[in-house]
Coordinates of C-alpha atoms and ligand atoms in Angstrom, one line a residue:
X12 CA 100.0 -151.8 5.4
X13 CA 103.4 -150.2 5.4
X14 CA 104.6 -149.4 1.8
X15 CA 107.6 -147.6 0.3
X16 CA 107.3 -143.9 0.0
X17 CA 108.2 -144.3 -3.7
X18 CA 104.9 -146.1 -4.3
X19 CA 102.9 -143.4 -2.7
X20 CA 104.7 -140.8 -4.8
X21 CA 104.1 -142.7 -8.0
X22 CA 100.3 -142.8 -7.3
X23 CA 100.1 -139.1 -6.3
X24 CA 102.5 -137.2 -8.5
X25 CA 100.9 -134.2 -10.3
X26 CA 97.4 -135.2 -8.9
X27 CA 97.5 -134.7 -5.2
X28 CA 99.9 -134.5 -2.3
X29 CA 100.4 -137.0 0.5
X30 CA 100.1 -135.6 4.0
X31 CA 103.2 -136.3 6.1
X32 CA 102.2 -135.9 9.7
X33 CA 104.6 -135.9 12.7
X34 CA 103.7 -137.9 15.8
X35 CA 105.2 -138.3 19.2
X36 CA 102.8 -140.4 21.2
X37 CA 100.0 -142.9 21.3
X38 CA 97.1 -140.4 21.2
X39 CA 98.5 -138.7 18.1
X40 CA 99.1 -142.1 16.4
X41 CA 95.5 -143.2 17.1
X42 CA 94.0 -139.9 15.9
X43 CA 96.2 -140.0 12.8
X44 CA 95.2 -143.5 11.7
X45 CA 91.5 -142.8 12.5
X46 CA 91.6 -139.6 10.5
X47 CA 93.1 -141.2 7.5
X48 CA 90.7 -144.1 7.5
X49 CA 87.8 -141.7 8.0
X50 CA 88.9 -139.8 4.9
X51 CA 90.2 -142.9 3.0
X52 CA 93.6 -141.4 2.5
X53 CA 97.1 -142.8 2.1
X54 CA 99.6 -141.0 4.4
X55 CA 103.1 -140.7 5.8
X56 CA 103.8 -141.0 9.5
X57 CA 106.9 -139.1 10.2
X58 CA 109.2 -139.2 13.3
X59 CA 111.7 -136.5 14.1
X60 CA 114.9 -137.1 16.0
X61 CA 113.2 -135.4 19.0
X62 CA 110.1 -137.6 18.7
X63 CA 112.3 -140.8 18.7
X64 CA 113.9 -139.8 21.9
X65 CA 110.8 -138.3 23.6
X66 CA 110.0 -141.7 25.1
X67 CA 112.1 -144.3 23.3
X68 CA 112.4 -144.9 19.6
X69 CA 111.3 -148.6 20.0
X70 CA 108.2 -147.5 21.9
X71 CA 107.2 -145.1 19.2
X72 CA 107.9 -147.7 16.5
X73 CA 106.0 -150.3 18.5
X74 CA 102.9 -148.0 18.6
X75 CA 103.0 -147.7 14.8
X76 CA 103.4 -151.4 14.3
X77 CA 100.3 -151.9 16.5
X78 CA 98.4 -149.3 14.6
X79 CA 99.1 -151.2 11.5
X80 CA 97.3 -154.2 13.0
X81 CA 94.5 -152.2 14.6
X82 CA 93.8 -150.4 11.2
X83 CA 94.5 -153.1 8.5
X84 CA 92.9 -150.9 5.9
X85 CA 95.5 -148.2 6.3
X86 CA 98.2 -147.7 3.6
X87 CA 101.1 -145.6 4.8
X88 CA 104.9 -145.1 4.8
X89 CA 107.1 -144.5 7.9
X90 CA 109.6 -141.7 7.4
X91 CA 112.4 -140.1 9.5
X92 CA 111.9 -136.3 9.4
X93 CA 115.0 -134.0 9.4
X94 CA 117.6 -136.6 10.1
X95 CA 121.3 -136.0 10.6
X96 CA 123.6 -138.6 9.0
X97 CA 123.9 -140.8 12.2
X98 CA 120.1 -140.9 12.7
X99 CA 119.6 -141.7 9.1
X100 CA 122.0 -144.6 9.3
X101 CA 120.3 -145.8 12.5
X102 CA 116.9 -145.8 10.8
X103 CA 118.2 -147.4 7.6
X104 CA 119.7 -150.2 9.7
X105 CA 116.6 -150.7 11.8
X106 CA 114.6 -152.1 8.9
X107 CA 111.5 -150.4 10.0
X108 CA 111.5 -147.1 8.0
X109 CA 110.2 -146.7 4.4
X110 CA 112.2 -143.6 3.9
X111 CA 114.6 -141.2 5.7
X112 CA 115.2 -137.5 5.3
X113 CA 118.8 -136.3 5.4
X114 CA 118.8 -132.6 6.2
X115 CA 122.2 -131.2 5.5
X116 CA 120.7 -128.0 4.1
X117 CA 122.6 -125.9 6.6
X118 CA 125.9 -127.1 5.0
X119 CA 127.3 -125.5 1.8
X120 CA 126.3 -127.1 -1.5
X121 CA 129.2 -129.5 -2.0
X122 CA 129.1 -130.8 1.6
X123 CA 125.3 -131.2 1.4
X124 CA 125.9 -133.3 -1.7
X125 CA 128.6 -135.4 -0.1
X126 CA 126.6 -136.2 3.0
X127 CA 123.3 -136.8 1.1
X128 CA 125.2 -139.1 -1.3
X129 CA 126.5 -141.2 1.6
X130 CA 123.0 -141.6 3.0
X131 CA 121.5 -142.4 -0.4
X132 CA 124.1 -145.1 -1.1
X133 CA 123.4 -146.8 2.3
X134 CA 119.6 -146.5 2.0
X135 CA 119.3 -147.7 -1.6
X136 CA 121.4 -150.7 -0.8
X137 CA 118.5 -151.7 1.5
X138 CA 115.6 -150.5 -0.7
X139 CA 114.9 -147.4 1.4
X140 CA 113.9 -144.1 -0.1
X141 CA 115.7 -140.8 0.6
X142 CA 114.5 -137.2 0.9
X143 CA 117.1 -134.4 1.1
X144 CA 116.8 -130.6 1.4
X145 CA 118.3 -127.8 -0.6
X146 CA 117.8 -124.2 0.3
X147 CA 116.9 -123.1 3.8
X148 CA 113.5 -122.6 5.4
X149 CA 113.1 -120.0 8.1
X150 CA 111.9 -120.9 11.6
X151 CA 112.9 -123.2 14.4
X152 CA 113.6 -126.9 14.1
X153 CA 114.8 -129.1 16.9
X154 CA 118.4 -127.9 16.9
X155 CA 118.5 -125.3 14.2
X156 CA 117.0 -121.8 14.3
X157 CA 117.1 -119.9 11.0
X158 CA 116.1 -116.3 11.0
X159 CA 113.9 -115.0 8.1
X160 CA 116.8 -113.0 6.6
X161 CA 119.0 -116.2 6.6
X162 CA 116.3 -118.4 4.9
X163 CA 117.3 -119.1 1.3
X164 CA 115.0 -120.2 -1.5
X165 CA 116.0 -123.2 -3.5
X166 CA 117.9 -122.4 -6.6
X167 CA 116.3 -124.4 -9.5
X168 CA 119.6 -125.0 -11.4
X169 CA 121.3 -126.2 -8.2
X170 CA 118.2 -128.4 -7.5
X171 CA 118.7 -130.3 -10.8
X172 CA 122.5 -130.7 -10.2
X173 CA 121.9 -131.8 -6.6
X174 CA 119.3 -134.5 -7.6
X175 CA 121.5 -135.8 -10.4
X176 CA 124.7 -136.0 -8.4
X177 CA 123.1 -137.5 -5.2
X178 CA 120.6 -139.9 -6.7
X179 CA 118.1 -138.8 -4.1
X180 CA 114.4 -139.8 -4.5
X181 CA 112.7 -136.6 -3.5
X182 CA 113.7 -133.0 -2.6
X183 CA 112.5 -130.6 0.1
X184 CA 112.5 -127.2 -1.5
X185 CA 112.5 -123.9 0.3
X186 CA 109.8 -121.8 -1.4
X187 CA 108.9 -119.4 1.3
X188 CA 107.4 -121.5 4.1
X189 CA 109.0 -121.9 7.5
X190 CA 108.6 -124.2 10.4
X191 CA 106.5 -123.4 13.5
X192 CA 103.5 -121.2 14.1
X193 CA 105.0 -117.9 13.1
X194 CA 105.3 -117.9 9.3
X195 CA 105.0 -114.9 7.0
X196 CA 105.6 -112.1 9.5
X197 CA 105.9 -109.7 6.6
X198 CA 104.3 -109.8 3.2
X199 CA 105.9 -113.1 2.1
X200 CA 104.0 -116.0 0.6
X201 CA 104.6 -119.1 -1.4
X202 CA 107.0 -118.8 -4.4
X203 CA 105.1 -120.9 -7.0
X204 CA 107.4 -119.3 -9.6
X205 CA 110.4 -121.1 -8.0
X206 CA 108.5 -124.3 -7.8
X207 CA 107.5 -124.1 -11.5
X208 CA 111.2 -123.6 -12.4
X209 CA 112.3 -126.6 -10.4
X210 CA 109.6 -128.8 -11.9
X211 CA 110.6 -127.6 -15.4
X212 CA 114.1 -128.9 -14.7
X213 CA 113.0 -132.0 -12.9
X214 CA 109.8 -133.2 -14.6
X215 CA 108.1 -136.1 -12.7
X216 CA 110.5 -135.8 -9.7
X217 CA 108.7 -135.6 -6.3
X218 CA 109.1 -132.4 -4.4
X219 CA 108.4 -131.9 -0.7
X220 CA 107.0 -128.8 1.0
X221 CA 108.0 -128.5 4.7
X222 CA 106.6 -125.9 7.1
X223 CA 103.1 -126.3 5.7
X224 CA 100.9 -125.9 8.8
X225 CA 98.0 -123.4 8.2
X226 CA 97.9 -122.2 11.9
X227 CA 94.1 -121.7 11.8
X228 CA 93.2 -118.4 13.4
X229 CA 90.1 -119.8 15.1
X230 CA 92.3 -122.4 16.7
X231 CA 94.7 -119.8 18.0
X232 CA 91.8 -117.6 19.2
X233 CA 90.3 -120.6 21.1
X234 CA 93.7 -121.4 22.7
X235 CA 94.1 -117.8 23.8
X236 CA 90.5 -117.6 25.1
X237 CA 91.4 -120.6 27.3
X238 CA 94.5 -119.0 28.8
X239 CA 97.0 -119.3 26.0
X240 CA 99.3 -116.5 24.8
X241 CA 100.1 -117.1 21.1
X242 CA 100.4 -113.8 19.5
X243 CA 101.0 -113.0 15.8
X244 CA 100.9 -116.7 14.6
X245 CA 100.3 -117.2 10.9
X246 CA 100.5 -120.1 8.6
X247 CA 100.2 -121.3 5.0
X248 CA 96.9 -121.1 3.1
X249 CA 95.9 -124.7 2.7
X250 CA 93.8 -123.8 -0.4
X251 CA 97.2 -123.6 -2.2
X252 CA 98.1 -127.2 -1.6
X253 CA 96.3 -128.4 -4.8
X254 CA 98.2 -125.9 -6.9
X255 CA 101.5 -127.0 -5.3
X256 CA 100.6 -130.6 -6.1
X257 CA 100.2 -129.8 -9.8
X258 CA 103.7 -128.3 -9.7
X259 CA 105.3 -131.5 -8.4
X260 CA 104.8 -131.2 -4.7
X261 CA 104.0 -134.8 -3.7
X262 CA 104.5 -134.7 0.1
X263 CA 103.4 -131.9 2.4
X264 CA 104.7 -131.8 6.0
X265 CA 102.4 -130.8 8.8
X266 CA 103.3 -130.8 12.5
X267 CA 102.5 -127.5 14.2
X268 CA 98.8 -127.6 13.4
X269 CA 98.5 -130.9 15.2
X270 CA 100.2 -129.4 18.3
X271 CA 97.7 -126.6 18.2
X272 CA 94.8 -129.1 18.2
X273 CA 96.4 -130.8 21.3
X274 CA 96.9 -127.4 23.0
X275 CA 93.4 -126.2 22.4
X276 CA 91.7 -129.4 23.5
X277 CA 93.7 -129.6 26.7
X278 CA 93.4 -125.9 27.6
X279 CA 89.7 -125.9 27.0
X280 CA 89.2 -129.1 28.9
X281 CA 91.0 -128.1 32.0
X282 CA 89.7 -124.5 32.1
X283 CA 86.1 -125.8 32.0
X284 CA 86.8 -128.8 34.3
X285 CA 89.2 -127.3 36.9
X286 CA 88.4 -130.1 39.3
X287 CA 89.7 -132.7 36.8
X288 CA 93.1 -134.4 36.9
X289 CA 92.4 -137.4 34.8
X290 CA 94.3 -137.7 31.5
X291 CA 91.7 -139.9 29.7
X292 CA 88.8 -137.4 29.2
X293 CA 90.9 -134.8 27.3
X294 CA 92.9 -137.6 25.7
X295 CA 89.7 -139.0 24.2
X296 CA 88.6 -135.6 22.9
X297 CA 92.0 -135.0 21.5
X298 CA 92.1 -138.3 19.5
X299 CA 88.7 -137.5 18.0
X300 CA 89.5 -133.9 17.2
X301 CA 92.9 -134.8 15.8
X302 CA 91.2 -137.5 13.5
X303 CA 88.8 -134.8 12.3
X304 CA 91.7 -132.4 11.7
X305 CA 93.6 -135.0 9.6
X306 CA 90.5 -135.9 7.6
X307 CA 89.8 -132.2 6.8
X308 CA 93.5 -131.6 5.9
X309 CA 93.4 -134.6 3.5
X310 CA 90.5 -133.0 1.6
X311 CA 92.8 -129.9 1.1
X312 CA 95.7 -132.1 0.0
X313 CA 93.5 -134.1 -2.4
X314 CA 94.6 -137.3 -0.8
X315 CA 91.1 -138.0 0.7
X316 CA 89.3 -140.8 -1.1
X317 CA 92.5 -142.1 -2.9
X318 CA 92.8 -145.3 -0.8
X319 CA 90.8 -147.6 -3.1
X320 CA 92.7 -146.5 -6.3
X321 CA 96.0 -146.9 -4.5
X322 CA 95.1 -150.4 -3.3
X323 CA 94.2 -151.3 -6.8
X324 CA 97.5 -149.9 -8.1
X325 CA 99.5 -151.9 -5.5
X326 CA 97.6 -155.1 -6.3
X327 CA 98.8 -155.0 -10.0
Ligands
LIG413 O1 110.3 -129.7 11.2 C1 110.3 -130.1 12.4 C2 109.1 -130.8 12.8 O2 108.1 -130.0 13.1 C3 109.5 -131.7 14.0 O3 109.6 -131.0 15.2 O4 111.9 -131.7 15.9 O5 110.3 -130.6 17.5 O6 109.9 -132.9 16.6 P1 110.5 -131.6 16.4
LIG414 P1 105.1 -127.1 10.4 O1 105.9 -126.5 11.5 O2 104.6 -126.0 9.5 O3 104.0 -128.0 10.8 O4 106.1 -127.9 9.5 C1 106.4 -129.3 9.8 C2 107.5 -129.8 9.1 O5 108.0 -129.3 8.1 C3 108.1 -131.1 9.5 O6 109.2 -131.5 8.8
LIG415 ZN1 110.4 -129.8 8.1

């Protein structure tokens, strides 16, 4: 069942974080739904601009609609990840999305507010929830690359002003994470102090943590043992998710870790079966491994086992 992101936030706030997982294709979608049912967790499926154009946005949306039928037990929201204004409007008008993220974090404060406000007005008129971003994460997104020295942590006072002036429903805060597989090249870590200051100024308001893949070292080692060359990769310690949740982080974004699962499964399959050219054997292994990965991640987020309570809350 597709629900609004706001309902998921209401159930989770302060207790656990909802996993927001990016998907691009059928196998990821299948593994994602299986893993969430396996662990009895509500979740957010998120689609980036790149994912929407990888095949065709309608194709991807169609896969999710079908998953909703194949897994009637699932409770989830559909979210646009890192949208520009035009993509947000497209998703708002499509009628399919529970929520959109407008990412104008690369703009200066007043311009970020103006763009975000336009998206909020259009989205709220259709009952759609909006996430915005303030501060800048390091790392590489689809069309933006931010060096570590340019990454800016979110200013707590600005966060309060931004939320009040835009009317946005949740806020992605830069607290030291970055996108991709190469986080924390120096001695950096998560800035829980910044998070606590933001929560103090915005009590009860859902915060979002991007760049939250943990880049498991055993996964990287297996990829490299099977012919990969991923050197110096490092991620977020997922044992810190629960602490972040108590500080108001209600949505945690994970994409890179799923790509690592895909890479490991396919590298290992083809290195041990050099004669194979069939896509189905590694695809089957991937769907199962991705489901196991999602289920394990939901344990770290605290969202595992929350489905029955959420269903009860929604029925009231
Ligand atoms: O934050 C970015 C997400 O990992 C999506 O990545 O734009 O390559 O689909 P993508
Ligand atoms: P990772 O690159 O750490 O998986 O972050 C994903 C993300 O923030 C998507 O918006
Ligand atoms: Zn992100």
